[in-house]
Amino acid sequence: MAVNLFPPAAADLKPVAGVRLGVAQANIRKPDRKDLLVVSLAHDATVSGVFTKNRFCAAPVQICKAHLDAVQRDALSIRALLVNTGNANAGTGERGYEDAMATCTMLAALLSCKPEQVMPFSTGVILEPLPVDRIIAGMPFAIDDLAEDNWLDAAEAIMTTDTVPKAASRVIQIDGKTVTVTGMSKGAGMIKPNMATMLGFMATDAKVPQALLDTMLKRATDQSFNCITVDGDTSTNDSLILIASGKVDPGIVDENSPAYAALQEAITSLAQELAQKVVRDGEGATKFMTITVENGVSREECRRIAYSVAHSPLVKTAFYASDPNLGRILAAIGYADVEDLDVSRLNLYLDDVWVAKNGERNPEYREEDGQRVMQQSEITIRIDLARGNDAVTVWTCDLSHDYVSINADYRS
Amino acid sequence: MAVNLFPPAAADLKPVAGVRLGVAQANIRKPDRKDLLVVSLAHDATVSGVFTKNRFCAAPVQICKAHLDAVQRDALSIRALLVNTGNANAGTGERGYEDAMATCTMLAALLSCKPEQVMPFSTGVILEPLPVDRIIAGMPFAIDDLAEDNWLDAAEAIMTTDTVPKAASRVIQIDGKTVTVTGMSKGAGMIKPNMATMLGFMATDAKVPQALLDTMLKRATDQSFNCITVDGDTSTNDSLILIASGKVDPGIVDENSPAYAALQEAITSLAQELAQKVVRDGEGATKFMTITVENGVSREECRRIAYSVAHSPLVKTAFYASDPNLGRILAAIGYADVEDLDVSRLNLYLDDVWVAKNGERNPEYREEDGQRVMQQSEITIRIDLARGNDAVTVWTCDLSHDYVSINADYRS
C-alpha cells in the first residue's frame, strides 16, 4: 500500500542516448519474474557512485568502488552495470567477492570489455551464496534485450519488496540543446541516511567531467537519498550511481559553467523524486511525512532531531493511527541528544496547525485541528528551534501492522 | 502477552520497615482502577534518585530533583512519594510545575511535613493538564490505606499499559541481621537507556549514608535499567528511586564496610529483575532477548553495537517471526557507527549455535539449528568482536503486530 505512488508510464521515461538497458528472468530467488538487469554504456561515459557506510558492506559494493578507481587509474571507462535482485551477496566473505568477480568477468567477455569496466549490484537476502550460474545463464537474454527505451522494465527488474516500480525523467534545454536525465530506484525497508537496501541509478546524456560528476552526485545525494528513512536500518548494499554518457555537450567544464546550475538542479530534483518514491513505498506505509527542523544552530543538530522524530516507533504508530499524540513528538525531540537544547523556546507545527508554543501546548491549539491534519496521507511536521539559521528536511513514513507482517514474512 | 512474566504473590513481597504504601482510585484517566499511590517514609530515611535525560523532562522530574537537593541542604529528609498514573504532567510548562507543586503542598499538609519533603511522580499521556483536584481528592483514601505489606497493590496502582504488576524482594543476612530490599517497577513501551516511561521504586530497611546510597543506586542502574530497551524511545518522566529507611543498621559506612558488597549485590540483582520484568512486559512482546557484545575495546563500542541490534526493527520483526534472518543482525552491527570495526574477525552466536564465523556465515551452521533456537521464548544473541576485553549486555524484546496495535490505540 504505497502512499500516492503510481507506476510511471513508459512514455514518461525518456531514453538517454548512450545508455541501453536489458532485463532477463534468471530465477535467482523466485520464478517468473525479471530479476536480472544489464545496463550497457557508451564508450567514454563517466560514472560516479556513492555507497553504504555499513561496515558489512557487501562484496559487490567493494568491487564497485575498486572498479571505479581502476578505470580512472587505467584511463578506461565503465562499460556496463550488472544488477540482480533476490540475493544481496552480503556476509558471504571471500567467496562472495569471487562470485561477484566471476559475474563481472563473464559479462565483460560477452560485451568485449575488461572485468574492471563492469560494476556489479545485488539486493535481496543476506548471508546466502550468490547463484552465479543462474546469473551467468541469464546474461545473454538481458543483452539481447538491450534498448534505450527500456527504463520501465529495468525499474521493475530491480524491485524486491517494492510494490511499485520507481522511475522518472527530467528534460531541460541548455543553450538550445536538449539534455535528458532519467533514473530509477528501489528501496522499501531498511532505508536511512547513508542509504540502505536501496539502489538508485540515474543517467544523463550530457557530457560531464569526472570530478564535476562526483560533485553533482554528492550534492544531489545530500538533499535526497541521505534525507530519507523508513525504519532506521541501513543496509549492506546501498548504492547510488550517476552516469553521464557524453552524447550531448552543453559545455559544462566546471561549477562556473553557465549550464552547471541547470543540470545540478535537474539531477537533484530527480534524486529527490526517486528518494521520496522509496519512502512512499516504504514497507506498510500509509502516510508520507515531511519533517523539517528549522532555526537550529547547526545542520547537525537539526538532523539529529529530525531523525530522532523520524525513527521513533511511538511517533510512527501515532501517525499510522491518525492520532495527534504530540507528546510523542516532543519526547523524541527531547531525547535527540542535542546537548544544550532549550525546549522552552521550541515551536511545533503540524502543517498549518500551531501545536506547541514555547515548549508546551499552544493554548490556542484545538485537538480537532490536529485530528484534521492527521487524517491526511501527506503531513508536514515543522519544528522551530528558534535559536539559529540552519534547517534540515527529512522524509519518512508511518509504522503499520503491514510493516510487521512484511518483515516477519520476508524470507518465506 | 508478557514473556514468562507472572504477577508476584503478595506473600513474596517482603515488607520494608519504615516504608508504608497506600493506594486509591482517583479517576485520573479511567474509572474503577487504582491510579494513585502514596508512599510514607520513616523519619530520617535517605532517598536517592536517577532521572530521565530527556530535554523535555516533565514537571515532576524537575521537582523531584529540586526536593532531593532541598532536603539535603536543609538537613531534612524525604517523607513521602506521590505517584499517579493516567497523566504524565509533561509538556505542560509553568502550569505543570505549579500543578505538581500543589499536590506536594497538599500531601505535605496531610502528613505534617514540608512540601519539599514530598517527591511527585506522574506517568501517562503527555501534553494534557494534570487533574489536580482529583489527585487531591484521592489523597485521604490513599493515606487511610497506608501499610507496610501493601507492595502488590502499589505495583498495580502504578501500571499504565503494563499487563502484569512488577515487584520482587531480596532478603539477606548481614552479621546476623536480616536486611530486606523490596521494589516495584512499571514500564511497557518507551524503554531505553537513560530510562523511559519507566518508574522504579526500591526500598531497603538498612541504614545507608546518603553519598553511599547514591553510589549504590548508580551502580545498580548502570547494570539494570540502563541496559534495557523495548522500542528505543526515551520518555520525559523516567525515575528510579532507592530508599533506605534506616530501621536496621548493618554497619555500612562506606564502600569498605564488610556488608557493603552484599547489600549492593542484593540491590543490583533486584534492579535487574525489575528491569527485565519491564522488557518481558514490553508492548506486544512475545520473545525476551539478551544481547551480549563481548571482547570489544571499550564498553562504549559494545554498547553502541548492542543497542544498534536491539533497536533494529528488522531484527526485532525477524525474532517475532522466529526467522533466523542473521543477515539482519550483521547489518545492524555494521551500521552501529563504530569507526574502525573489523567485521572479518567477528563471531555471532544464537544461544549455543555458532552462526557467523570471522564475519561470514559459519560453514558448519545449519539453518535448522538457527530455527530451533528461534522457536524459544528466551534467546541470547552473543556477538564476539574479538578485539578487546570489554563487554556489555542489554535486554530487549521483539516487535510484533500487537506493538503496533497497542501504540496506535493508546489514547483511545
GROMACS .gro file of N, CA, C and O in nm, chain A residues 53-56 91-94 126-128 190 231-234 236 312-314 317-318 320-321 323-328 330-331 333-335 338-339 341 343 346 359-361 367 399-401 403-405 407-408 410-411, chain B residues 53-56 91-94 126-128 190 231-234 236 283 312-314 317-318 320-321 323-328 330-331 333-335 338-339 341 343 346 359-361 367 399-401 403-405 407-408 410-411:
model
  436
   53LYS      N    1   2.765   0.311   0.410
   53LYS     CA    2   2.873   0.319   0.507
   53LYS      C    3   2.869   0.203   0.605
   53LYS      O    4   2.943   0.201   0.703
   54ASN      N    5   2.779   0.107   0.581
   54ASN     CA    6   2.772  -0.010   0.668
   54ASN      C    7   2.906  -0.085   0.666
   54ASN      O    8   2.963  -0.107   0.561
   55ARG      N    9   2.956  -0.121   0.789
   55ARG     CA   10   3.087  -0.190   0.797
   55ARG      C   11   3.081  -0.325   0.727
   55ARG      O   12   3.184  -0.377   0.684
   56PHE      N   13   2.963  -0.384   0.723
   56PHE     CA   14   2.947  -0.509   0.648
   56PHE      C   15   2.912  -0.477   0.504
   56PHE      O   16   2.815  -0.530   0.453
   91GLY      N   17   2.769  -1.059   0.356
   91GLY     CA   18   2.803  -1.153   0.463
   91GLY      C   19   2.849  -1.285   0.405
   91GLY      O   20   2.836  -1.391   0.466
   92THR      N   21   2.903  -1.280   0.284
   92THR     CA   22   2.941  -1.402   0.213
   92THR      C   23   3.093  -1.415   0.200
   92THR      O   24   3.142  -1.508   0.136
   93GLY      N   25   3.166  -1.318   0.259
   93GLY     CA   26   3.311  -1.331   0.271
   93GLY      C   27   3.385  -1.338   0.139
   93GLY      O   28   3.344  -1.282   0.038
   94GLU      N   29   3.497  -1.408   0.142
   94GLU     CA   30   3.585  -1.417   0.026
   94GLU      C   31   3.513  -1.479  -0.093
   94GLU      O   32   3.527  -1.435  -0.207
  126ILE      N   33   2.052  -1.174   0.272
  126ILE     CA   34   2.192  -1.165   0.310
  126ILE      C   35   2.238  -1.303   0.357
  126ILE      O   36   2.158  -1.386   0.395
  127LEU      N   37   2.368  -1.326   0.354
  127LEU     CA   38   2.431  -1.446   0.413
  127LEU      C   39   2.409  -1.572   0.331
  127LEU      O   40   2.439  -1.681   0.378
  128GLU      N   41   2.355  -1.560   0.212
  128GLU     CA   42   2.339  -1.678   0.128
  128GLU      C   43   2.423  -1.662   0.003
  128GLU      O   44   2.437  -1.551  -0.049
  190MET      N   45   1.456  -0.082   0.541
  190MET     CA   46   1.600  -0.059   0.557
  190MET      C   47   1.648   0.065   0.484
  190MET      O   48   1.745   0.061   0.409
  231ASP      N   49   1.274   0.275   0.828
  231ASP     CA   50   1.276   0.210   0.959
  231ASP      C   51   1.408   0.229   1.034
  231ASP      O   52   1.429   0.170   1.138
  232GLY      N   53   1.496   0.312   0.983
  232GLY     CA   54   1.619   0.339   1.056
  232GLY      C   55   1.728   0.237   1.030
  232GLY      O   56   1.841   0.257   1.072
  233ASP      N   57   1.696   0.129   0.963
  233ASP     CA   58   1.800   0.032   0.932
  233ASP      C   59   1.875   0.073   0.806
  233ASP      O   60   1.816   0.127   0.712
  234THR      N   61   2.003   0.049   0.804
  234THR     CA   62   2.089   0.082   0.691
  234THR      C   63   2.148  -0.047   0.637
  234THR      O   64   2.201  -0.125   0.712
  236THR      N   65   2.358  -0.324   0.376
  236THR     CA   66   2.495  -0.356   0.338
  236THR      C   67   2.523  -0.327   0.192
  236THR      O   68   2.637  -0.339   0.148
  312SER      N   69   1.129   0.736   1.567
  312SER     CA   70   1.056   0.697   1.688
  312SER      C   71   0.939   0.605   1.653
  312SER      O   72   0.845   0.645   1.585
  313PRO      N   73   0.941   0.481   1.701
  313PRO     CA   74   0.827   0.392   1.675
  313PRO      C   75   0.697   0.448   1.732
  313PRO      O   76   0.590   0.425   1.675
  314LEU      N   77   0.708   0.521   1.842
  314LEU     CA   78   0.586   0.577   1.901
  314LEU      C   79   0.527   0.687   1.813
  314LEU      O   80   0.406   0.698   1.797
  317THR      N   81   0.379   0.508   1.495
  317THR     CA   82   0.250   0.440   1.514
  317THR      C   83   0.138   0.540   1.539
  317THR      O   84   0.024   0.517   1.500
  318ALA      N   85   0.170   0.652   1.604
  318ALA     CA   86   0.067   0.755   1.625
  318ALA      C   87   0.019   0.810   1.490
  318ALA      O   88  -0.101   0.832   1.470
  320TYR      N   89   0.030   0.645   1.207
  320TYR     CA   90  -0.049   0.535   1.148
  320TYR      C   91  -0.193   0.540   1.200
  320TYR      O   92  -0.288   0.519   1.125
  321ALA      N   93  -0.208   0.570   1.330
  321ALA     CA   94  -0.340   0.572   1.393
  321ALA      C   95  -0.413   0.704   1.370
  321ALA      O   96  -0.525   0.721   1.418
  323ASP      N   97  -0.353   0.972   1.508
  323ASP     CA   98  -0.374   1.025   1.643
  323ASP      C   99  -0.275   1.139   1.667
  323ASP      O  100  -0.154   1.117   1.666
  324PRO      N  101  -0.324   1.262   1.688
  324PRO     CA  102  -0.231   1.372   1.710
  324PRO      C  103  -0.169   1.367   1.850
  324PRO      O  104  -0.188   1.457   1.932
  325ASN      N  105  -0.096   1.262   1.877
  325ASN     CA  106  -0.032   1.241   2.008
  325ASN      C  107   0.100   1.318   2.007
  325ASN      O  108   0.208   1.262   1.988
  326LEU      N  109   0.087   1.449   2.027
  326LEU     CA  110   0.201   1.537   2.003
  326LEU      C  111   0.308   1.522   2.109
  326LEU      O  112   0.424   1.553   2.086
  327GLY      N  113   0.269   1.473   2.226
  327GLY     CA  114   0.368   1.449   2.329
  327GLY      C  115   0.478   1.355   2.282
  327GLY      O  116   0.594   1.367   2.321
  328ARG      N  117   0.440   1.261   2.197
  328ARG     CA  118   0.542   1.167   2.147
  328ARG      C  119   0.645   1.238   2.061
  328ARG      O  120   0.762   1.201   2.061
  330LEU      N  121   0.730   1.561   2.094
  330LEU     CA  122   0.813   1.639   2.187
  330LEU      C  123   0.912   1.548   2.259
  330LEU      O  124   1.030   1.583   2.276
  331ALA      N  125   0.867   1.430   2.301
  331ALA     CA  126   0.959   1.339   2.371
  331ALA      C  127   1.074   1.299   2.280
  331ALA      O  128   1.190   1.295   2.322
  333ILE      N  129   1.199   1.470   2.033
  333ILE     CA  130   1.289   1.586   2.024
  333ILE      C  131   1.377   1.590   2.148
  333ILE      O  132   1.498   1.614   2.141
  334GLY      N  133   1.317   1.562   2.261
  334GLY     CA  134   1.388   1.574   2.388
  334GLY      C  135   1.501   1.475   2.405
  334GLY      O  136   1.599   1.504   2.475
  335TYR      N  137   1.490   1.356   2.345
  335TYR     CA  138   1.598   1.260   2.362
  335TYR      C  139   1.692   1.257   2.242
  335TYR      O  140   1.770   1.162   2.225
  338VAL      N  141   2.080   1.646   2.178
  338VAL     CA  142   2.132   1.780   2.148
  338VAL      C  143   2.156   1.846   2.284
  338VAL      O  144   2.062   1.872   2.360
  339GLU      N  145   2.281   1.868   2.312
  339GLU     CA  146   2.328   1.891   2.449
  339GLU      C  147   2.255   2.004   2.521
  339GLU      O  148   2.202   1.987   2.629
  341LEU      N  149   1.990   2.197   2.431
  341LEU     CA  150   1.864   2.238   2.369
  341LEU      C  151   1.772   2.303   2.472
  341LEU      O  152   1.744   2.247   2.578
  343VAL      N  153   1.427   2.369   2.537
  343VAL     CA  154   1.296   2.331   2.483
  343VAL      C  155   1.190   2.436   2.509
  343VAL      O  156   1.085   2.435   2.446
  346LEU      N  157   1.088   2.625   2.188
  346LEU     CA  158   1.058   2.544   2.071
  346LEU      C  159   0.910   2.554   2.029
  346LEU      O  160   0.820   2.558   2.112
  359GLY      N  161   0.756   2.540   2.383
  359GLY     CA  162   0.783   2.415   2.453
  359GLY      C  163   0.666   2.351   2.523
  359GLY      O  164   0.681   2.246   2.584
  360GLU      N  165   0.551   2.413   2.516
  360GLU     CA  166   0.435   2.349   2.576
  360GLU      C  167   0.315   2.361   2.482
  360GLU      O  168   0.324   2.422   2.376
  361ARG      N  169   0.206   2.299   2.519
  361ARG     CA  170   0.088   2.300   2.434
  361ARG      C  171   0.046   2.444   2.406
  361ARG      O  172   0.033   2.525   2.498
  367GLU      N  173  -0.771   2.018   1.965
  367GLU     CA  174  -0.749   1.879   1.926
  367GLU      C  175  -0.808   1.849   1.788
  367GLU      O  176  -0.750   1.776   1.708
  399LEU      N  177   0.448   0.367   1.077
  399LEU     CA  178   0.477   0.227   1.113
  399LEU      C  179   0.343   0.156   1.132
  399LEU      O  180   0.268   0.189   1.224
  400SER      N  181   0.316   0.061   1.046
  400SER     CA  182   0.183   0.000   1.044
  400SER      C  183   0.190  -0.150   1.075
  400SER      O  184   0.298  -0.209   1.081
  401HIS      N  185   0.075  -0.209   1.092
  401HIS     CA  186   0.069  -0.355   1.104
  401HIS      C  187   0.138  -0.422   0.986
  401HIS      O  188   0.205  -0.523   1.001
  403TYR      N  189   0.389  -0.327   0.812
  403TYR     CA  190   0.536  -0.330   0.823
  403TYR      C  191   0.580  -0.458   0.894
  403TYR      O  192   0.671  -0.527   0.851
  404VAL      N  193   0.513  -0.488   1.005
  404VAL     CA  194   0.549  -0.608   1.082
  404VAL      C  195   0.522  -0.733   0.998
  404VAL      O  196   0.607  -0.823   0.990
  405SER      N  197   0.408  -0.737   0.933
  405SER     CA  198   0.376  -0.856   0.853
  405SER      C  199   0.478  -0.879   0.744
  405SER      O  200   0.527  -0.990   0.724
  407ASN      N  201   0.789  -0.780   0.721
  407ASN     CA  202   0.923  -0.815   0.767
  407ASN      C  203   0.928  -0.943   0.848
  407ASN      O  204   1.034  -1.004   0.862
  408ALA      N  205   0.813  -0.984   0.899
  408ALA     CA  206   0.809  -1.114   0.965
  408ALA      C  207   0.801  -1.225   0.861
  408ALA      O  208   0.822  -1.341   0.891
  410TYR      N  209   0.949  -1.195   0.527
  410TYR     CA  210   1.027  -1.163   0.408
  410TYR      C  211   1.093  -1.284   0.344
  410TYR      O  212   1.099  -1.298   0.224
  411ARG      N  213   1.142  -1.377   0.428
  411ARG     CA  214   1.215  -1.489   0.369
  411ARG      C  215   1.126  -1.605   0.330
  411ARG      O  216   1.173  -1.702   0.272
  465LYS      N  217   1.710   1.162   3.102
  465LYS     CA  218   1.791   1.268   3.043
  465LYS      C  219   1.719   1.337   2.929
  465LYS      O  220   1.778   1.420   2.858
  466ASN      N  221   1.592   1.305   2.908
  466ASN     CA  222   1.515   1.373   2.804
  466ASN      C  223   1.510   1.523   2.832
  466ASN      O  224   1.485   1.565   2.945
  467ARG      N  225   1.537   1.605   2.726
  467ARG     CA  226   1.536   1.752   2.744
  467ARG      C  227   1.399   1.803   2.785
  467ARG      O  228   1.388   1.910   2.845
  468PHE      N  229   1.296   1.730   2.745
  468PHE     CA  230   1.161   1.767   2.789
  468PHE      C  231   1.130   1.696   2.919
  468PHE      O  232   1.028   1.630   2.930
  503GLY      N  233   0.527   1.837   2.917
  503GLY     CA  234   0.494   1.931   2.810
  503GLY      C  235   0.383   2.026   2.855
  503GLY      O  236   0.307   2.078   2.776
  504THR      N  237   0.378   2.047   2.988
  504THR     CA  238   0.271   2.128   3.045
  504THR      C  239   0.322   2.260   3.100
  504THR      O  240   0.246   2.338   3.158
  505GLY      N  241   0.453   2.284   3.082
  505GLY     CA  242   0.510   2.415   3.111
  505GLY      C  243   0.496   2.460   3.255
  505GLY      O  244   0.493   2.380   3.349
  506GLU      N  245   0.487   2.591   3.273
  506GLU     CA  246   0.483   2.651   3.406
  506GLU      C  247   0.364   2.599   3.486
  506GLU      O  248   0.374   2.570   3.605
  538ILE      N  249   0.094   1.269   2.767
  538ILE     CA  250   0.173   1.391   2.774
  538ILE      C  251   0.092   1.506   2.719
  538ILE      O  252  -0.006   1.485   2.647
  539LEU      N  253   0.127   1.627   2.756
  539LEU     CA  254   0.069   1.750   2.699
  539LEU      C  255  -0.072   1.779   2.748
  539LEU      O  256  -0.138   1.866   2.695
  540GLU      N  257  -0.120   1.706   2.846
  540GLU     CA  258  -0.253   1.737   2.900
  540GLU      C  259  -0.238   1.778   3.046
  540GLU      O  260  -0.154   1.726   3.117
  602MET      N  261   0.843   0.265   2.529
  602MET     CA  262   0.930   0.378   2.560
  602MET      C  263   1.033   0.345   2.666
  602MET      O  264   1.047   0.415   2.765
  643ASP      N  265   1.150  -0.015   2.265
  643ASP     CA  266   1.134   0.041   2.132
  643ASP      C  267   1.230   0.156   2.102
  643ASP      O  268   1.220   0.220   1.998
  644GLY      N  269   1.323   0.182   2.192
  644GLY     CA  270   1.422   0.286   2.164
  644GLY      C  271   1.375   0.425   2.201
  644GLY      O  272   1.454   0.520   2.197
  645ASP      N  273   1.249   0.440   2.237
  645ASP     CA  274   1.204   0.572   2.280
  645ASP      C  275   1.235   0.594   2.427
  645ASP      O  276   1.228   0.502   2.507
  646THR      N  277   1.270   0.716   2.461
  646THR     CA  278   1.304   0.752   2.598
  646THR      C  279   1.205   0.856   2.644
  646THR      O  280   1.184   0.954   2.576
  648THR      N  281   0.984   1.128   2.905
  648THR     CA  282   1.004   1.254   2.975
  648THR      C  283   0.998   1.238   3.126
  648THR      O  284   1.024   1.333   3.198
  695GLU      N  285   0.558  -0.376   2.519
  695GLU     CA  286   0.432  -0.374   2.444
  695GLU      C  287   0.435  -0.476   2.330
  695GLU      O  288   0.515  -0.466   2.238
  724SER      N  289   1.698  -0.237   1.608
  724SER     CA  290   1.668  -0.259   1.466
  724SER      C  291   1.528  -0.318   1.449
  724SER      O  292   1.500  -0.429   1.494
  725PRO      N  293   1.438  -0.247   1.383
  725PRO     CA  294   1.304  -0.304   1.359
  725PRO      C  295   1.311  -0.432   1.277
  725PRO      O  296   1.230  -0.522   1.295
  726LEU      N  297   1.411  -0.441   1.188
  726LEU     CA  298   1.422  -0.562   1.107
  726LEU      C  299   1.464  -0.682   1.192
  726LEU      O  300   1.414  -0.793   1.174
  729THR      N  301   1.154  -0.775   1.416
  729THR     CA  302   1.045  -0.847   1.349
  729THR      C  303   1.089  -0.988   1.310
  729THR      O  304   1.007  -1.080   1.310
  730ALA      N  305   1.218  -1.006   1.278
  730ALA     CA  306   1.266  -1.142   1.245
  730ALA      C  307   1.252  -1.232   1.368
  730ALA      O  308   1.213  -1.349   1.355
  732TYR      N  309   1.035  -1.191   1.609
  732TYR     CA  310   0.889  -1.213   1.622
  732TYR      C  311   0.847  -1.328   1.532
  732TYR      O  312   0.766  -1.414   1.571
  733ALA      N  313   0.903  -1.334   1.411
  733ALA     CA  314   0.865  -1.438   1.314
  733ALA      C  315   0.939  -1.569   1.337
  733ALA      O  316   0.920  -1.664   1.262
  735ASP      N  317   1.235  -1.626   1.271
  735ASP     CA  318   1.310  -1.647   1.146
  735ASP      C  319   1.457  -1.614   1.172
  735ASP      O  320   1.490  -1.501   1.206
  736PRO      N  321   1.547  -1.714   1.160
  736PRO     CA  322   1.689  -1.684   1.186
  736PRO      C  323   1.751  -1.606   1.071
  736PRO      O  324   1.842  -1.652   1.005
  737ASN      N  325   1.701  -1.485   1.050
  737ASN     CA  326   1.750  -1.398   0.942
  737ASN      C  327   1.872  -1.325   0.994
  737ASN      O  328   1.868  -1.209   1.032
  738LEU      N  329   1.983  -1.395   0.996
  738LEU     CA  330   2.101  -1.347   1.067
  738LEU      C  331   2.166  -1.231   0.996
  738LEU      O  332   2.236  -1.151   1.056
  739GLY      N  333   2.141  -1.220   0.867
  739GLY     CA  334   2.195  -1.106   0.794
  739GLY      C  335   2.147  -0.975   0.853
  739GLY      O  336   2.220  -0.875   0.853
  740ARG      N  337   2.027  -0.975   0.907
  740ARG     CA  338   1.977  -0.850   0.966
  740ARG      C  339   2.058  -0.812   1.090
  740ARG      O  340   2.079  -0.695   1.116
  742LEU      N  341   2.379  -0.894   1.140
  742LEU     CA  342   2.509  -0.846   1.090
  742LEU      C  343   2.496  -0.704   1.035
  742LEU      O  344   2.581  -0.618   1.059
  743ALA      N  345   2.388  -0.677   0.962
  743ALA     CA  346   2.370  -0.542   0.907
  743ALA      C  347   2.360  -0.440   1.019
  743ALA      O  348   2.420  -0.332   1.013
  745ILE      N  349   2.488  -0.460   1.318
  745ILE     CA  350   2.622  -0.442   1.374
  745ILE      C  351   2.702  -0.347   1.284
  745ILE      O  352   2.771  -0.257   1.330
  746GLY      N  353   2.686  -0.367   1.155
  746GLY     CA  354   2.765  -0.290   1.059
  746GLY      C  355   2.734  -0.142   1.057
  746GLY      O  356   2.821  -0.061   1.025
  747TYR      N  357   2.611  -0.104   1.092
  747TYR     CA  358   2.581   0.040   1.090
  747TYR      C  359   2.582   0.101   1.229
  747TYR      O  360   2.531   0.210   1.250
  750VAL      N  361   3.064   0.228   1.471
  750VAL     CA  362   3.193   0.201   1.536
  750VAL      C  363   3.299   0.214   1.428
  750VAL      O  364   3.303   0.136   1.333
  751GLU      N  365   3.382   0.314   1.441
  751GLU     CA  366   3.460   0.366   1.330
  751GLU      C  367   3.547   0.262   1.260
  751GLU      O  368   3.540   0.244   1.140
  753LEU      N  369   3.570  -0.077   1.302
  753LEU     CA  370   3.531  -0.215   1.330
  753LEU      C  371   3.577  -0.308   1.217
  753LEU      O  372   3.548  -0.284   1.101
  755VAL      N  373   3.501  -0.627   1.067
  755VAL     CA  374   3.395  -0.727   1.073
  755VAL      C  375   3.447  -0.865   1.035
  755VAL      O  376   3.382  -0.966   1.064
  758LEU      N  377   3.469  -1.100   1.340
  758LEU     CA  378   3.352  -1.108   1.427
  758LEU      C  379   3.285  -1.246   1.425
  758LEU      O  380   3.274  -1.308   1.320
  771GLY      N  381   3.308  -1.307   1.047
  771GLY     CA  382   3.235  -1.210   0.966
  771GLY      C  383   3.149  -1.266   0.857
  771GLY      O  384   3.083  -1.191   0.785
  772GLU      N  385   3.149  -1.398   0.840
  772GLU     CA  386   3.061  -1.455   0.738
  772GLU      C  387   2.992  -1.578   0.795
  772GLU      O  388   3.016  -1.619   0.907
  773ARG      N  389   2.902  -1.633   0.714
  773ARG     CA  390   2.828  -1.748   0.759
  773ARG      C  391   2.924  -1.860   0.798
  773ARG      O  392   3.014  -1.895   0.722
  779GLU      N  393   2.077  -2.422   0.899
  779GLU     CA  394   1.956  -2.342   0.917
  779GLU      C  395   1.863  -2.402   1.024
  779GLU      O  396   1.803  -2.330   1.103
  811LEU      N  397   0.943  -0.719   1.805
  811LEU     CA  398   0.846  -0.619   1.756
  811LEU      C  399   0.735  -0.695   1.685
  811LEU      O  400   0.757  -0.760   1.584
  812SER      N  401   0.615  -0.685   1.742
  812SER     CA  402   0.504  -0.768   1.694
  812SER      C  403   0.390  -0.683   1.641
  812SER      O  404   0.387  -0.561   1.657
  813HIS      N  405   0.293  -0.748   1.582
  813HIS     CA  406   0.170  -0.679   1.543
  813HIS      C  407   0.108  -0.608   1.663
  813HIS      O  408   0.056  -0.497   1.652
  815TYR      N  409   0.247  -0.471   1.916
  815TYR     CA  410   0.312  -0.344   1.949
  815TYR      C  411   0.243  -0.231   1.872
  815TYR      O  412   0.213  -0.125   1.928
  816VAL      N  413   0.222  -0.254   1.744
  816VAL     CA  414   0.158  -0.150   1.661
  816VAL      C  415   0.016  -0.125   1.710
  816VAL      O  416  -0.026  -0.010   1.727
  817SER      N  417  -0.057  -0.232   1.738
  817SER     CA  418  -0.196  -0.214   1.782
  817SER      C  419  -0.202  -0.133   1.911
  817SER      O  420  -0.281  -0.040   1.924
  819ASN      N  421   0.013   0.076   2.040
  819ASN     CA  422   0.055   0.215   2.030
  819ASN      C  423  -0.028   0.297   1.933
  819ASN      O  424  -0.029   0.419   1.939
  820ALA      N  425  -0.098   0.230   1.844
  820ALA     CA  426  -0.191   0.301   1.758
  820ALA      C  427  -0.319   0.331   1.835
  820ALA      O  428  -0.401   0.412   1.793
  822TYR      N  429  -0.326   0.382   2.198
  822TYR     CA  430  -0.300   0.414   2.338
  822TYR      C  431  -0.394   0.520   2.396
  822TYR      O  432  -0.438   0.510   2.509
  823ARG      N  433  -0.427   0.621   2.315
  823ARG     CA  434  -0.508   0.728   2.373
  823ARG      C  435  -0.657   0.702   2.364
  823ARG      O  436  -0.737   0.780   2.414
   0.00000   0.00000   0.00000
